[in-house]
mmCIF file of C-alpha atoms in Angstrom:
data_model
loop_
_atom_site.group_PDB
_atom_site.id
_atom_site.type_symbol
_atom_site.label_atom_id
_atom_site.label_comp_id
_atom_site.label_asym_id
_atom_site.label_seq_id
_atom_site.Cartn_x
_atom_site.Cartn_y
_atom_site.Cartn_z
ATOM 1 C CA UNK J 3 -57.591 -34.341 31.072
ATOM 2 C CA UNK J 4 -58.440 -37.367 28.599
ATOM 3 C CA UNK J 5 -56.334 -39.050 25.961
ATOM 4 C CA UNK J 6 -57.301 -38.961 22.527
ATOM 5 C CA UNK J 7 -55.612 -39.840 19.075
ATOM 6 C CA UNK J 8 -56.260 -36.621 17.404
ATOM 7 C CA UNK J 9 -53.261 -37.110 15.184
ATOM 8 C CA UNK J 10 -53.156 -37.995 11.544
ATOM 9 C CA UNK J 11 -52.474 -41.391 10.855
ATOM 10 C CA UNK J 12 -48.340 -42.056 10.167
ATOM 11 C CA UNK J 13 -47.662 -42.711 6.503
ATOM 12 C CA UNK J 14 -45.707 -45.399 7.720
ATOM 13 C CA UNK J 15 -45.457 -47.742 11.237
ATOM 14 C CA UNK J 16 -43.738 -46.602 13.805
ATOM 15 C CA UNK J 17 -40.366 -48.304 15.603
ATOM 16 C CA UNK J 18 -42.088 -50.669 17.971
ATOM 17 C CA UNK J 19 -40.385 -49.524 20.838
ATOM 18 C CA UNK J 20 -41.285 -46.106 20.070
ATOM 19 C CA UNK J 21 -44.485 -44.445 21.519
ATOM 20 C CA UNK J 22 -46.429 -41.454 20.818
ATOM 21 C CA UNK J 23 -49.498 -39.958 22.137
ATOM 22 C CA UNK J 24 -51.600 -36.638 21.892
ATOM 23 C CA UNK J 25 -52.971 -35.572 25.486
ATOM 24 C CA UNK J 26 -55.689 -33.401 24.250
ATOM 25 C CA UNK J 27 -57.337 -30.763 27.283
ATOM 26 C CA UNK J 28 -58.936 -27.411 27.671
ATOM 27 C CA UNK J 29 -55.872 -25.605 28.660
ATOM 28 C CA UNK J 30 -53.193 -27.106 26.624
ATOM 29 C CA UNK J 31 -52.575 -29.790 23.869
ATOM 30 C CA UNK J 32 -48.976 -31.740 25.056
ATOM 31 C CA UNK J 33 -47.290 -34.510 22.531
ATOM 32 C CA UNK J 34 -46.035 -37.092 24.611
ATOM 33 C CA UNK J 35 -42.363 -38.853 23.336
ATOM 34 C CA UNK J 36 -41.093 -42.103 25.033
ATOM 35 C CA UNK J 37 -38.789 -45.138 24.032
ATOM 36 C CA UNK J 38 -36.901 -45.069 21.401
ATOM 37 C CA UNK J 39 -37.141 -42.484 18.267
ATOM 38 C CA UNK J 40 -34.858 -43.359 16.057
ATOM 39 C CA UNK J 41 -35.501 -43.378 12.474
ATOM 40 C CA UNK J 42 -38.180 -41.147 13.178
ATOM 41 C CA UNK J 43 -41.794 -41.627 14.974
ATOM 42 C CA UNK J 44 -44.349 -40.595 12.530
ATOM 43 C CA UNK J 45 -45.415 -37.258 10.164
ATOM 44 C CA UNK J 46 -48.216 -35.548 12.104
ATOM 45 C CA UNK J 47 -50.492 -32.884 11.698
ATOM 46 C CA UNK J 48 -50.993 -30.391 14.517
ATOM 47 C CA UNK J 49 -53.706 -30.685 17.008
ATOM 48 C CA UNK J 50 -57.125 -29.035 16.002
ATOM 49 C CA UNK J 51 -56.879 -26.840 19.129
ATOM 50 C CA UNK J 52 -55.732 -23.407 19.559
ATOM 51 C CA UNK J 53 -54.287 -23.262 23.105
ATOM 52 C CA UNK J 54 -50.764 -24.160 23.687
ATOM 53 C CA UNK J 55 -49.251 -26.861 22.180
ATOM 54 C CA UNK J 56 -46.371 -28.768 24.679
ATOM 55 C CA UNK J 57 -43.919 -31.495 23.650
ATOM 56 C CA UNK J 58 -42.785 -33.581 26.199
ATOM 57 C CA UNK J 59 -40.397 -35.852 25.927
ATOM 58 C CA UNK J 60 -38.645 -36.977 29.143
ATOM 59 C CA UNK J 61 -39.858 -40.629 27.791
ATOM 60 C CA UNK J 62 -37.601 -40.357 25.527
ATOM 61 C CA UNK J 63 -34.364 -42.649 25.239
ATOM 62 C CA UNK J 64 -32.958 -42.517 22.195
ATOM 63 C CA UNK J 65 -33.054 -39.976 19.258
ATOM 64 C CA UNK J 66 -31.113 -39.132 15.775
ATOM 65 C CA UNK J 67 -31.865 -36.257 13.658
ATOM 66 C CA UNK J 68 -34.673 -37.225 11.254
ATOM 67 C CA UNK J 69 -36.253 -37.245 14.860
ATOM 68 C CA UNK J 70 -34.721 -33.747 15.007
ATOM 69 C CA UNK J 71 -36.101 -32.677 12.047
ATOM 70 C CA UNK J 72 -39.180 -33.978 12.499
ATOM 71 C CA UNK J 73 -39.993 -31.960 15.609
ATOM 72 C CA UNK J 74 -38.736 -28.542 14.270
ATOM 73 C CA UNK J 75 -41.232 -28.807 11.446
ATOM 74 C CA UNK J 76 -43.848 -29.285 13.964
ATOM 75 C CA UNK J 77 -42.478 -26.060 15.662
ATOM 76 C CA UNK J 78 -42.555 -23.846 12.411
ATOM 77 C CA UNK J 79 -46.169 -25.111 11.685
ATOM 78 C CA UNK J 80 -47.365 -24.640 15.222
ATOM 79 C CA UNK J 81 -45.559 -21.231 15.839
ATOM 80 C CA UNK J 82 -45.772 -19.407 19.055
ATOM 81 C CA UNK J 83 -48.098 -21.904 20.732
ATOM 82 C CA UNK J 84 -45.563 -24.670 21.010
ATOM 83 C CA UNK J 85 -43.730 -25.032 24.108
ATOM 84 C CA UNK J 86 -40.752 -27.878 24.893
ATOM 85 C CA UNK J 87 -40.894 -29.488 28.137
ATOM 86 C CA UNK J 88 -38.107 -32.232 29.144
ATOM 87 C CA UNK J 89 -36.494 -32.800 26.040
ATOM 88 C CA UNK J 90 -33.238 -34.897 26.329
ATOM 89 C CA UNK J 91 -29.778 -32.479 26.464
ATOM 90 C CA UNK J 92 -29.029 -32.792 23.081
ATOM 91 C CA UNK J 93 -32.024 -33.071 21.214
ATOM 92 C CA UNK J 94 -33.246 -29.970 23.136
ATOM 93 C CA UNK J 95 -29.476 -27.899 21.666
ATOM 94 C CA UNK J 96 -30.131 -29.054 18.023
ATOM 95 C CA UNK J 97 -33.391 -27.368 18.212
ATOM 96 C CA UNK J 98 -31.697 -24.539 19.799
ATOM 97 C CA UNK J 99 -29.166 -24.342 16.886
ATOM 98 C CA UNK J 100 -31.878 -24.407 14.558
ATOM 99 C CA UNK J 101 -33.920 -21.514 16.272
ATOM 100 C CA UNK J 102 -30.688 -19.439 16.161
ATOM 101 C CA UNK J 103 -29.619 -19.767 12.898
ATOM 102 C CA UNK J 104 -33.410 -19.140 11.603
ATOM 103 C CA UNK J 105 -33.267 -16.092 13.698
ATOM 104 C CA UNK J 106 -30.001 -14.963 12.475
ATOM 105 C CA UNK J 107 -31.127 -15.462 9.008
ATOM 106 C CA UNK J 108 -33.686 -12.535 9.440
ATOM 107 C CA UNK J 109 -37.557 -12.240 8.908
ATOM 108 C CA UNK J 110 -38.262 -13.525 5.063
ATOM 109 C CA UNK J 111 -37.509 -10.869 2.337
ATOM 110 C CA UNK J 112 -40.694 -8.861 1.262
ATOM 111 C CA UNK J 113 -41.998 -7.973 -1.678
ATOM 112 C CA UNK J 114 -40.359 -4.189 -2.361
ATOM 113 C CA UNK J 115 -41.266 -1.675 -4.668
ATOM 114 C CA UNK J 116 -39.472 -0.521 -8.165
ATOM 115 C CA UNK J 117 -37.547 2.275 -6.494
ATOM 116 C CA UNK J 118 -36.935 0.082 -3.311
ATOM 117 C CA UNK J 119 -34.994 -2.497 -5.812
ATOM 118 C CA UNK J 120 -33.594 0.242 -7.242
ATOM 119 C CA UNK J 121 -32.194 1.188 -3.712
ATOM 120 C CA UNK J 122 -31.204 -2.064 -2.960
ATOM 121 C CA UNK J 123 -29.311 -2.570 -6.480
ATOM 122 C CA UNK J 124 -27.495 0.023 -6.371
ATOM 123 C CA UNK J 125 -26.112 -0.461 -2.695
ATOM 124 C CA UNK J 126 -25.041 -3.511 -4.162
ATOM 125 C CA UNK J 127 -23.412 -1.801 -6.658
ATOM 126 C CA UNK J 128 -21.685 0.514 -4.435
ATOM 127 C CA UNK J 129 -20.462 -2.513 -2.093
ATOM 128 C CA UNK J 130 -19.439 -4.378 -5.152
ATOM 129 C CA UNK J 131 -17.462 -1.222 -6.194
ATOM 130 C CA UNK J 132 -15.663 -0.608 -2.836
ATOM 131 C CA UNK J 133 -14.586 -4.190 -2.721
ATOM 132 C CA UNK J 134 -12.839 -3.799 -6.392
ATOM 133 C CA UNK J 135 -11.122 -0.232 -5.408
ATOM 134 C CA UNK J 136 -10.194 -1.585 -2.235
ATOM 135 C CA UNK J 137 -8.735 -4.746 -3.957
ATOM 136 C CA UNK J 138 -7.226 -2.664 -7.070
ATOM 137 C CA UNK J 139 -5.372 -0.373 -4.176
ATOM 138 C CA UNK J 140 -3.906 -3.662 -1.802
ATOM 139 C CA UNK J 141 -2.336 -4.838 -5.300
ATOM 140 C CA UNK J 142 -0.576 -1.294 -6.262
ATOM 141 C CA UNK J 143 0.772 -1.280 -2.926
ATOM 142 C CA UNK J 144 2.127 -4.817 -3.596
ATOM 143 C CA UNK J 145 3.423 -3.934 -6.720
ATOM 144 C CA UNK J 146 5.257 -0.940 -5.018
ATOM 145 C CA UNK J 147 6.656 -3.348 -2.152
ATOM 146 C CA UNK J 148 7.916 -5.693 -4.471
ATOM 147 C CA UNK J 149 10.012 -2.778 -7.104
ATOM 148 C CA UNK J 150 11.597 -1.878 -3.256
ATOM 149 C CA UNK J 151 12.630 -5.744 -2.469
ATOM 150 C CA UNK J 152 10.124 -6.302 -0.249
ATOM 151 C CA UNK J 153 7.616 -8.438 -1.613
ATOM 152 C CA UNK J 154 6.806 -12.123 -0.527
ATOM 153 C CA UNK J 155 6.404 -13.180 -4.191
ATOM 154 C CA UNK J 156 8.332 -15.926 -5.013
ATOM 155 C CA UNK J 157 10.343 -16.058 -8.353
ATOM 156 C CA UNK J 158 8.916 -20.083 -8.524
ATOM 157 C CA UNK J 159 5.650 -18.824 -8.615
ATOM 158 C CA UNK J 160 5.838 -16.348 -11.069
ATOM 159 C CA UNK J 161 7.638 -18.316 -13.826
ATOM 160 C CA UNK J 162 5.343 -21.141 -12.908
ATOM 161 C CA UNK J 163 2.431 -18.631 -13.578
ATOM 162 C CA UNK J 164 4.281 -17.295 -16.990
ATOM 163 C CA UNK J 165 4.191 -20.652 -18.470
ATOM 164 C CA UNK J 166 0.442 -21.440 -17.544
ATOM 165 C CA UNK J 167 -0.408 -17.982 -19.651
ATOM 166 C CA UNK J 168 1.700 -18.150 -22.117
ATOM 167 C CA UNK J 169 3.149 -21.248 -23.484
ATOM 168 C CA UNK J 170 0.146 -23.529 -22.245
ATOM 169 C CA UNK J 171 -1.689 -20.975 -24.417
ATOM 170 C CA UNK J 172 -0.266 -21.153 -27.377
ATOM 171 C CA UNK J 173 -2.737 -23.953 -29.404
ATOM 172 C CA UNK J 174 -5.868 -22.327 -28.327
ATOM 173 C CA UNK J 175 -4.662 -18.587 -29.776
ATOM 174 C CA UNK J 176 -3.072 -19.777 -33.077
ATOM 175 C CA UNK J 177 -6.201 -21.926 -33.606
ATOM 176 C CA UNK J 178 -8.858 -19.213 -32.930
ATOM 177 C CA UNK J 179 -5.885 -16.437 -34.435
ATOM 178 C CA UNK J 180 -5.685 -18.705 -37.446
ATOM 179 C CA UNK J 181 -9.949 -18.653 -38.435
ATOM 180 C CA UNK J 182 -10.575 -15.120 -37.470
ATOM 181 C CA UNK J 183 -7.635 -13.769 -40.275
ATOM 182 C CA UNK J 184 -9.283 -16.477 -42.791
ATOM 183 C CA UNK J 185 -13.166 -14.832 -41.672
ATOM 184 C CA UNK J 186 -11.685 -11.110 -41.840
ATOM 185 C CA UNK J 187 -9.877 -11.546 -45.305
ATOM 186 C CA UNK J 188 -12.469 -13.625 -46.962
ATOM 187 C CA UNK J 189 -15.151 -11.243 -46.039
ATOM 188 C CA UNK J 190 -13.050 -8.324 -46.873
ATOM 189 C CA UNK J 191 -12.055 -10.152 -50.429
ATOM 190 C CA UNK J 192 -15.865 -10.559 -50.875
ATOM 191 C CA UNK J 193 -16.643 -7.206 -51.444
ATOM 192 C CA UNK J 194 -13.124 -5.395 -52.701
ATOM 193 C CA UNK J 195 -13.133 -8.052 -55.308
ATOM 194 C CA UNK J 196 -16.153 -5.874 -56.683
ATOM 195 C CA UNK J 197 -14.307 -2.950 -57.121
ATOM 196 C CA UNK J 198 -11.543 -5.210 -58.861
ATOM 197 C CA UNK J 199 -9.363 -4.253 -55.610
ATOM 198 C CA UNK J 200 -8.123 -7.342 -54.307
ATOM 199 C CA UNK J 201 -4.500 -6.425 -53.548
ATOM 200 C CA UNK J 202 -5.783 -4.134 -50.521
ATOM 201 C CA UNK J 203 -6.698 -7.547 -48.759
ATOM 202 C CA UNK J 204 -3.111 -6.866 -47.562
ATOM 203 C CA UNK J 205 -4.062 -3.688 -46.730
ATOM 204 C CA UNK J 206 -6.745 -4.734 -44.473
ATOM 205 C CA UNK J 207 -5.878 -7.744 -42.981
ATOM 206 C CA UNK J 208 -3.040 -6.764 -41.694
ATOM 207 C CA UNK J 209 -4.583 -2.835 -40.277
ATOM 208 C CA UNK J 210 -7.571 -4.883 -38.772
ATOM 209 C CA UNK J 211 -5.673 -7.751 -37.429
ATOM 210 C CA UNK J 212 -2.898 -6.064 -35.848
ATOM 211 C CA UNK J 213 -4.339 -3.006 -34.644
ATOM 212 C CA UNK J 214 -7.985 -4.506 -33.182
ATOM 213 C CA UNK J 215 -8.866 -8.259 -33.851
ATOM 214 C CA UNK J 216 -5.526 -9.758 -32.369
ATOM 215 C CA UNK J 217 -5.725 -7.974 -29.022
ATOM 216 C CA UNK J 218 -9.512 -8.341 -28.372
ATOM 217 C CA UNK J 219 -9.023 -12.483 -29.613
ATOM 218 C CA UNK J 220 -6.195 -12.438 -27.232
ATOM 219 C CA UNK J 221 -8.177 -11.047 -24.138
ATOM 220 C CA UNK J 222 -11.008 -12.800 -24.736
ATOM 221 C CA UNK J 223 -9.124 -15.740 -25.341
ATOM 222 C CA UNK J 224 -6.860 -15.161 -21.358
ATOM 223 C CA UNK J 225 -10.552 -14.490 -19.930
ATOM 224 C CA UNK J 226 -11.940 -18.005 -20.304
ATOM 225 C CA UNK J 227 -8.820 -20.070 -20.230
ATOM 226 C CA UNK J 228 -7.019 -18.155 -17.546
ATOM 227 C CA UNK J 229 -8.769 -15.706 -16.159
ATOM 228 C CA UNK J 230 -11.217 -18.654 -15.131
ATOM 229 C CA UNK J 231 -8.549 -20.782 -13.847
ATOM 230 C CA UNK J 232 -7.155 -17.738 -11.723
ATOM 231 C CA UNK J 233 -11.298 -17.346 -10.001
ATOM 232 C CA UNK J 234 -11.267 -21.108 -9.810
ATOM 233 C CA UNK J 235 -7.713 -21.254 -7.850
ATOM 234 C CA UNK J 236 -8.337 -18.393 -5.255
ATOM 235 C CA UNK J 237 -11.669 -19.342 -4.691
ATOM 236 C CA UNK J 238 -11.052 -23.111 -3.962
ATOM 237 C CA UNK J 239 -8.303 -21.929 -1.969
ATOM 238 C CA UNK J 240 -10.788 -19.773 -0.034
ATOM 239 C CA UNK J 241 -13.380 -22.269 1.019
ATOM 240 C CA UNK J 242 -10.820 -24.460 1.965
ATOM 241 C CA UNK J 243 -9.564 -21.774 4.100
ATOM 242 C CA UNK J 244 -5.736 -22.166 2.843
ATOM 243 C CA UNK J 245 -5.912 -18.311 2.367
ATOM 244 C CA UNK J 246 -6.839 -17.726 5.566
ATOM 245 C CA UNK J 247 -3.889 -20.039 6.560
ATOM 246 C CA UNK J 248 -1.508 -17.983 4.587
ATOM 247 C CA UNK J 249 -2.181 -15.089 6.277
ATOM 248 C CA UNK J 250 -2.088 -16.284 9.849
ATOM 249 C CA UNK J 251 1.538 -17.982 8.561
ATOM 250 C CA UNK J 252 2.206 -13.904 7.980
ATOM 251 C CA UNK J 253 2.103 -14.402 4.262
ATOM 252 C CA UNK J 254 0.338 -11.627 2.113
ATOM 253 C CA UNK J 255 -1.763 -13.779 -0.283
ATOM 254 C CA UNK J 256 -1.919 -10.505 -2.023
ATOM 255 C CA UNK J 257 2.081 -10.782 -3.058
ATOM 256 C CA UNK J 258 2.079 -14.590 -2.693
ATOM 257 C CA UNK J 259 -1.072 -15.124 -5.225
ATOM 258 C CA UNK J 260 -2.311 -12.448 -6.825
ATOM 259 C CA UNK J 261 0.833 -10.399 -7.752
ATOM 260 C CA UNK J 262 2.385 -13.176 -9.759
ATOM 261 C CA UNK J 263 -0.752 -13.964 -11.521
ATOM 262 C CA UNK J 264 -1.374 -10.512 -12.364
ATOM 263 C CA UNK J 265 2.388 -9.810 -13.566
ATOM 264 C CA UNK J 266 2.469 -12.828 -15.419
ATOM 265 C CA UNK J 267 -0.683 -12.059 -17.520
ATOM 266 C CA UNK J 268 1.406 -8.341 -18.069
ATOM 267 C CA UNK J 269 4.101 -9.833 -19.031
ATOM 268 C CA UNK J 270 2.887 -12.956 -21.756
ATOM 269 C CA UNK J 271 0.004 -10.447 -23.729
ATOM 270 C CA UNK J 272 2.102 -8.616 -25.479
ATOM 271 C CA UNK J 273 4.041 -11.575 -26.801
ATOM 272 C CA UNK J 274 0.798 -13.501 -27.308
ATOM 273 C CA UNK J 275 -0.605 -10.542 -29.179
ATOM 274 C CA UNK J 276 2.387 -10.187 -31.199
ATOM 275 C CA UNK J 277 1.838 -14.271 -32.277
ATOM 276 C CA UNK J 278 -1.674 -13.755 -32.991
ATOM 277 C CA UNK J 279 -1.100 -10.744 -34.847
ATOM 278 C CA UNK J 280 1.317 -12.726 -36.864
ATOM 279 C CA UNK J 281 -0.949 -16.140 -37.569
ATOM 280 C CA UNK J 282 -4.142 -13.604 -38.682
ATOM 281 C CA UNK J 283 -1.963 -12.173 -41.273
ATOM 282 C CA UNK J 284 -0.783 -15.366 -42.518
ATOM 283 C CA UNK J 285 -4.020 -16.325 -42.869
ATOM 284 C CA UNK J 286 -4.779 -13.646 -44.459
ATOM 285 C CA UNK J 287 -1.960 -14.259 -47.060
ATOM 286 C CA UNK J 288 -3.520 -17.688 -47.453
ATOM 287 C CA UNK J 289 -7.188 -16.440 -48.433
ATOM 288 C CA UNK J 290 -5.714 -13.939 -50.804
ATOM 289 C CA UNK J 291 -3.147 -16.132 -52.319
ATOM 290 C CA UNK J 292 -4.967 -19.462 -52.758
ATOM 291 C CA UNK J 293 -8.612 -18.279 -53.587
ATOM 292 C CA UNK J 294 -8.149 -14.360 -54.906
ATOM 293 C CA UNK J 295 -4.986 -15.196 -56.917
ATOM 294 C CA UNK J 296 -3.003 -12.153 -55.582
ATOM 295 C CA UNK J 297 0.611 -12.214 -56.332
ATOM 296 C CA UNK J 298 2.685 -13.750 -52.383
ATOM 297 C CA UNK J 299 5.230 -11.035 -52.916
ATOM 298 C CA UNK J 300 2.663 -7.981 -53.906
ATOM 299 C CA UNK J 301 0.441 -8.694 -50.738
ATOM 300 C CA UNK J 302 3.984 -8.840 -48.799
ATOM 301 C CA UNK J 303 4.646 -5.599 -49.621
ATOM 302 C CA UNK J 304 1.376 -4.153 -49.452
ATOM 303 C CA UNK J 305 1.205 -5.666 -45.409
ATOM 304 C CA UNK J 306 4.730 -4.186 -44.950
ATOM 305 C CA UNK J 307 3.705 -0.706 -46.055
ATOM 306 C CA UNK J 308 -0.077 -0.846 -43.997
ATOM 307 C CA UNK J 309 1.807 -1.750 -41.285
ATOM 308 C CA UNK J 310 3.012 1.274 -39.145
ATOM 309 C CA UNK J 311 4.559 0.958 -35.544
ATOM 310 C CA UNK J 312 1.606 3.094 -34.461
ATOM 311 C CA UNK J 313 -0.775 0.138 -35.062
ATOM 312 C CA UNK J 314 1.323 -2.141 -33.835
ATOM 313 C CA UNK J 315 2.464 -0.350 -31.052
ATOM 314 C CA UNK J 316 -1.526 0.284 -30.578
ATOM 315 C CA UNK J 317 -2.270 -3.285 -31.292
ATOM 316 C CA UNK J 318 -0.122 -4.661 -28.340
ATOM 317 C CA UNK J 319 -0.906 -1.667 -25.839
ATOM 318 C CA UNK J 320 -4.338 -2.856 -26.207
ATOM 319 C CA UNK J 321 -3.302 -6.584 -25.721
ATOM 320 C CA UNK J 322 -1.570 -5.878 -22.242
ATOM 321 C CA UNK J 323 -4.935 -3.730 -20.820
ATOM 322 C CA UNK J 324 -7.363 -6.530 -21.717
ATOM 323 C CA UNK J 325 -5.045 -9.253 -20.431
ATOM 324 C CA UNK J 326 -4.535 -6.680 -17.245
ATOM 325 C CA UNK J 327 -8.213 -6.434 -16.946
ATOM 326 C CA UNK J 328 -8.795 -10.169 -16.685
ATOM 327 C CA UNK J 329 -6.350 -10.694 -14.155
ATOM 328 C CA UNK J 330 -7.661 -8.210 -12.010
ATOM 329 C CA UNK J 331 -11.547 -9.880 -12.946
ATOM 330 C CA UNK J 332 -10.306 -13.334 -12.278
ATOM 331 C CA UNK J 333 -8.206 -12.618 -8.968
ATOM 332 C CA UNK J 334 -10.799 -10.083 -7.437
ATOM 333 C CA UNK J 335 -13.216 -13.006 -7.986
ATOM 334 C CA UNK J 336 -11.865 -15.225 -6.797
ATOM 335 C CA UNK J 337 -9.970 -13.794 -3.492
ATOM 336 C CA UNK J 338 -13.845 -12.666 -2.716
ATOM 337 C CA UNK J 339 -15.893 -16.083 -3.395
ATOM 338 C CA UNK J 340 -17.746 -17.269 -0.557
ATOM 339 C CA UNK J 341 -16.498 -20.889 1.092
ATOM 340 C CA UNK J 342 -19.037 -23.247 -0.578
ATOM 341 C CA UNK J 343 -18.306 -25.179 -4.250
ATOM 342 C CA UNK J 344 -21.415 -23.149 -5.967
ATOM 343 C CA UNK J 345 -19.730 -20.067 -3.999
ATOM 344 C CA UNK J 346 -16.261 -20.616 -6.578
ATOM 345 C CA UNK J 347 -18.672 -21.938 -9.761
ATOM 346 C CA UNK J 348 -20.444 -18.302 -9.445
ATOM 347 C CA UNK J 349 -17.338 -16.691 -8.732
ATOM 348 C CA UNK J 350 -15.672 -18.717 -11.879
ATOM 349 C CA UNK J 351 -18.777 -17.386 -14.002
ATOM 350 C CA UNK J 352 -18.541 -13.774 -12.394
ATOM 351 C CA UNK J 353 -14.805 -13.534 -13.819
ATOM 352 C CA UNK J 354 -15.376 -14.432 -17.045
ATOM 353 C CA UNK J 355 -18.587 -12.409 -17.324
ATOM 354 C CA UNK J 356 -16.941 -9.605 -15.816
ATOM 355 C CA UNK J 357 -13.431 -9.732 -17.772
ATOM 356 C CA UNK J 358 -15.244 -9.425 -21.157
ATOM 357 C CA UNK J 359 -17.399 -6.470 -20.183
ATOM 358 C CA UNK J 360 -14.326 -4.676 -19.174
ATOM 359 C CA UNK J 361 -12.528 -5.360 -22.417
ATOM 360 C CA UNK J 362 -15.963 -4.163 -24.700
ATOM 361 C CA UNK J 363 -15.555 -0.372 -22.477
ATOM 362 C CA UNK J 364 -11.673 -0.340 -22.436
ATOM 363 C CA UNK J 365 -11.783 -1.164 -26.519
ATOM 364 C CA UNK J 366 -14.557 1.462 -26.883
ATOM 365 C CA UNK J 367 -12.405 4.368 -24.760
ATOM 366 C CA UNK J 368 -9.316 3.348 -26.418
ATOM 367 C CA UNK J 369 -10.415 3.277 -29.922
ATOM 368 C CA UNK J 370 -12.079 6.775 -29.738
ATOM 369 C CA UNK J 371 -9.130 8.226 -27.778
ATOM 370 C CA UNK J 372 -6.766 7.049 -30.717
ATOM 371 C CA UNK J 373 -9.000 8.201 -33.002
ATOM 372 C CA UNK J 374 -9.356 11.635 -31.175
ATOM 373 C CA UNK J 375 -5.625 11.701 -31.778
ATOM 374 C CA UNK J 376 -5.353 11.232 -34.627
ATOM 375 C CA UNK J 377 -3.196 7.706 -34.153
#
């Protein structure tokens, strides 16, 4: 056997204590590692030979893990011809960690066809939907525990929760309440002003606003203020593990954290509706007051006979579904994020994205089953 330097030359030198050579043969090719390797001993290319490759490095004192690293990209570009021989006890079980974990990982995904993906989607789908029914059916039970007395939710936590969806929401609705009944009655005024029929501003304002625009501005509103925070809470809370710690301290974090979110969100929308039904139609008073010179006390009227408990009784059932709807987004979220920080940023995203798509289809099935009856 005869020593060669078959390796490429290191990028950069070496720790002098530190000593590498390639043993090149006609059976085998074997890396030998003595001294000290810390900070690394060099980027190298593997031998030209295709026999077995052997690492040997009962030279070796000292090691940290760019060293480590180092050595396990040599075995994934050498493959099945490298062998270890002598390696020091605890280099040798970080490259053992490594191996496992690559081999618990699985082979790399191929390439699948257009109905495999299909396949594959829709088991997502049907593991995605499991986890919601299964989540939607621990909460009922809750709910059931806690009408019989027997619920770990504490009153704190609930009127802590009522406050952080209601009153700490207040600005944000009257501001965005406020513009939409200005956008709906100016737009409205536009064209009835044709027709010479600006007194039915009233008329439509307050129909639209109550009935439609306040409970959808409401929801949509809950989704990205709290229906966010709620994902953000229970999934930081998950990573860190503090759910799993409530539950070994025999604490449901079903009735300790979602049950008070989800009843406080029940609770405030139909008062928050109510509000923003109110601030639309004064700001639809304002458009066709100050610019359409309709008489205050004619459009008073005119809103007072448009407005029916029906729509407002509509109006504020459809507030309390949308709010429900993002608390059960925002909670299921967020009680199933993985433990990592871009684990709770896509389960943040995931509950807003998925609280607004369950308002469109709710306000879709509600409107045409009111409409089938005639309400």
């Amino acid at each position: 056997m005869t020593e060669t330097s078959s390796a490429a030359p290191p990028p950069r030198a070496a720790p002098a204590d530190a000593t590498l050579r390639w043993q090149q043969g006609d059976a085998e090719s074997r890396l030998v590692l003595a001294g000290d390797g810390r900070d690394g001993v060099l980027a190298w290319t593997v031998a030209p030979s295709t026999g077995p490759l052997v690492v040997d490095g009962r030279g070796l004192t000292h090691f940290d893990s760019l060293l480590a690293a180092q050595l396990w990209a040599l075995a994934r570009e050498a493959g099945d011809r490298l062998r270890w021989e002598e390696l020091p006890a605890g280099l040798g079980e970080v490259l053992a960690l490594a191996r496992a974990a690559e081999a618990s990982a699985g082979p790399a995904q191929q390439a699948h066809g257009w109905l495999a993906r299909m396949g594959l989607r829709l088991t997502e789908s049907q593991a995605r939907l499991r986890i919601t029914l299964g989540f939607i059916g621990e909460l009922i039970q809750a709910l059931l525990r806690s009408l019989r007395g027997r619920s770990a939710m504490r009153a704190e936590d609930l009127m802590f929760q009522l406050h952080a969806t209601g009153p700490s929401s207040l600005p944000i609705v009257s501001l965005v309440s406020f513009l939409v009944g200005l956008i709906v009655a100016y737009m409205g005024a536009a064209q009835l002003q044709r027709l010479g029929a600006q007194i039915y501003i009233a008329d439509l304002v307050t129909i639209g606003v109550v009935r439609e625009i306040a409970a959808l501005m409401t929801g949509i509103i809950l989704a990205g203020r709290v229906g966010a925070a709620f994902a953000a809470q229970l999934g930081s809370m998950q990573a860190n593990e503090e759910i799993d710690a409530l539950a070994s301290l025999g604490l449901p974090p079903m009735e300790h954290l979602v049950l008070p979110r989800v009843l406080a969100m029940v609770l405030m929308a139909p008062l928050l509706t109510l509000y923003a039904a109110i601030v639309g139609v004064a700001a639809g008073w304002l458009v066709a007051v100050g610019i359409y010179h309709v008489e205050s006390a004619e459009y008073l009227v005119r809103s007072g006979q448009a407005l029916t408990l029906t729509h407002l009784g509509i109006g504020l059932l459809k507030g309390t579904v949308y709010a429900l709807l993002v608390a059960l987004a925002g909670c299921r979220q967020g009680l199933n994020a993985g433990r990592s920080a871009q684990a709770v940023g896509d389960a943040t995203t995931a509950a807003v994205v998925q609280s607004i798509v369950w308002m469109v289809v709710a306000a879709s099935v509600l409107t045409i089953m009111f409409q089938r009856l005639g309400w």
